[in-house]
């Protein structure tokens, strides 16, 4: 008898149980026909079920015991289990899970257990079943999938589900795609303080400091774009626009083009996307204070509050707030600070759930430490890392976000999921670099410049999905019909003066970069005379306009998740995408660009066993480009195709997973090349083919011992025969955390990790010379002390204080990673 998983719901409808008892959550986990029924006797087996909502704890118990669990409507919705660990009989483990609740279990047969409320005189639930009426588990039918926030939670380093890939809750082993979920336990174990820290250990991902602006991520060699928040594509987003980690539940890294989900931003995100899942209201009480103190990062303090706001538990809330003060760079640029506030409220009815929230982010960020090259090698780096008289290498980012979600379960087994966001962003800042062109190089010298920028934008996203699950024989379909609409406005009028010497018209533009010459010799570190400086640098301040357009992305989406018996899963989806750009010609007259395309996706999963699955996937990328080429003409649409083959293997009693993937991504033209001088027109980059192999392991290998590791082998070929830059062929990372379980050292834990990559190449913008970027390795470690409701961790990053460079740069901007960093972090639950 194979494994069968029935759809579950916390808001069901009248089914089975003689019409008196509603069956709303059914999980069928049955072992193979020749396997023993472990839950039927006194056989002891190892259990490792962490504290979590009772719904997911019972799911884990049924999976580990090979027993079917049935429960009645509403009986487990607001309960939380303290977990069960150790070598126990299934019945003893179940008793531990139900301890402290008003629930009881009753064994129907060797493979079926019913969990329900204890019957009391004042109990409003229906009376027990008439004992004369036989209960037939075969009468259970699949119910509509209903979205319940927080139903599936992560357990340690290993996550089992994702909502982003399919827009429905899906098991990772059933998804024909490489997906990495960075859980809260990983974030806390590694002492991550921002988004840049989160994805460092993920296979195929690189974190790159941005030139004169925000850092970015590369996935499989491509810019990851603006990414997604709660599964909704962002119209404009930078790492500094994102909330601090205390406001984030998990981070999902999706590999491959995600145009099928509407993520078609103009940043060549053909390699994948990063989805940030925010913390939301929940009935389970949360009272947590997080703090950190560290060199360069300064001090952080945050609070996370959640729980029921009404006596019946129908209204829940969440309030997350944090602040940061004292951030600075190794070169001495300070003044960094941050503030975050995110209140949200939700209401849960019998068939409907409504959630609304606000988020406010205000970050002031010092620019990354960097130097410049005075020749085509790292040995020619300027000894000067800070230019006197520069107005400050610092940027400010302010973001306001409103979000809503509505879930409704219809009587005809259809479920509606609607969500949307409205985001308003403003950013401004300054940085210094130098001009790398023949006009600015004289006798081996170079000209320093100060750049100021201002950018404002607004975007909103709205998604609506209808889902229904039905079964025909051994075939189960989960059909989703959806539509979405996203609109982005870049370059709102801001007004005000940007820098001395600009015209009123220039100052009124709110999406601009202003470049001003500095009378400074980077080679000698001395101020140049006005006469000599006039020979090296242009006199006029240069203004480059960046915004002033409306972009609209709309799509109609059809998806079918097909389960063929116990072995096969098929994911078939198609999207009709429409893109529109509203901007102006050079003479000011309006101009519209419209593009449409069908985007297919097809993936297949074959399960060799319950623990081993093989998959194949084909995905299409589609990226309209709002940048203008020569004579103001729009650039052509870029398209890509990815083919991926892989395997997912559950190990160590399904507490860990190994994922292996082989991929090829072919793009017709890649990153746009933007002229650094007026008229700043863009030209399409060369076509590109990326190939690679990725291995990733995550999970618990022994009690208290958690491991994550990744290995990436990649090759990039430009179709114009140029050499790829910033593309190391080898990349590896490993992290291990161990919490002692016996004796006087039981409250302690230790952890260590290493990140390494091979050499890559950079290229000068002036004459196109290639130069080597050395391979790098960095070690970090920490030690933790655990109390009953608190944890303190003292760690060191870049333990051996090595000089670490970014993976990709040119001679005008050479980011240098921070040296040895000592960091103290902790959390307290009250």
mmCIF file of C-alpha atoms in Angstrom, residues 176-177 260 560 562 569-574 599-605 615-620 641-644:
data_model
loop_
_atom_site.group_PDB
_atom_site.id
_atom_site.type_symbol
_atom_site.label_atom_id
_atom_site.label_comp_id
_atom_site.label_asym_id
_atom_site.label_seq_id
_atom_site.Cartn_x
_atom_site.Cartn_y
_atom_site.Cartn_z
ATOM 1 C CA UNK A 176 10.475 19.998 -9.746
ATOM 2 C CA UNK A 177 12.931 22.804 -9.088
ATOM 3 C CA UNK A 260 6.031 32.516 -14.715
ATOM 4 C CA UNK A 560 -2.141 22.171 -12.643
ATOM 5 C CA UNK A 562 -0.924 16.485 -10.923
ATOM 6 C CA UNK A 569 4.111 14.504 -9.704
ATOM 7 C CA UNK A 570 3.725 16.882 -12.645
ATOM 8 C CA UNK A 571 3.716 20.663 -12.516
ATOM 9 C CA UNK A 572 2.359 22.256 -15.685
ATOM 10 C CA UNK A 573 1.784 26.008 -15.912
ATOM 11 C CA UNK A 574 1.355 28.683 -18.546
ATOM 12 C CA UNK A 599 5.485 31.804 -20.796
ATOM 13 C CA UNK A 600 5.328 28.029 -20.209
ATOM 14 C CA UNK A 601 6.718 25.925 -17.371
ATOM 15 C CA UNK A 602 6.817 22.143 -17.138
ATOM 16 C CA UNK A 603 8.334 19.973 -14.445
ATOM 17 C CA UNK A 604 8.183 16.294 -13.525
ATOM 18 C CA UNK A 605 9.052 14.521 -10.267
ATOM 19 C CA UNK A 615 13.046 15.776 -11.184
ATOM 20 C CA UNK A 616 13.329 17.585 -14.503
ATOM 21 C CA UNK A 617 12.237 21.150 -15.252
ATOM 22 C CA UNK A 618 12.046 23.552 -18.184
ATOM 23 C CA UNK A 619 11.456 27.261 -17.500
ATOM 24 C CA UNK A 620 11.247 30.358 -19.685
ATOM 25 C CA UNK A 641 15.402 29.171 -21.373
ATOM 26 C CA UNK A 642 16.567 27.004 -18.477
ATOM 27 C CA UNK A 643 16.719 23.218 -18.390
ATOM 28 C CA UNK A 644 17.390 21.626 -14.996
#
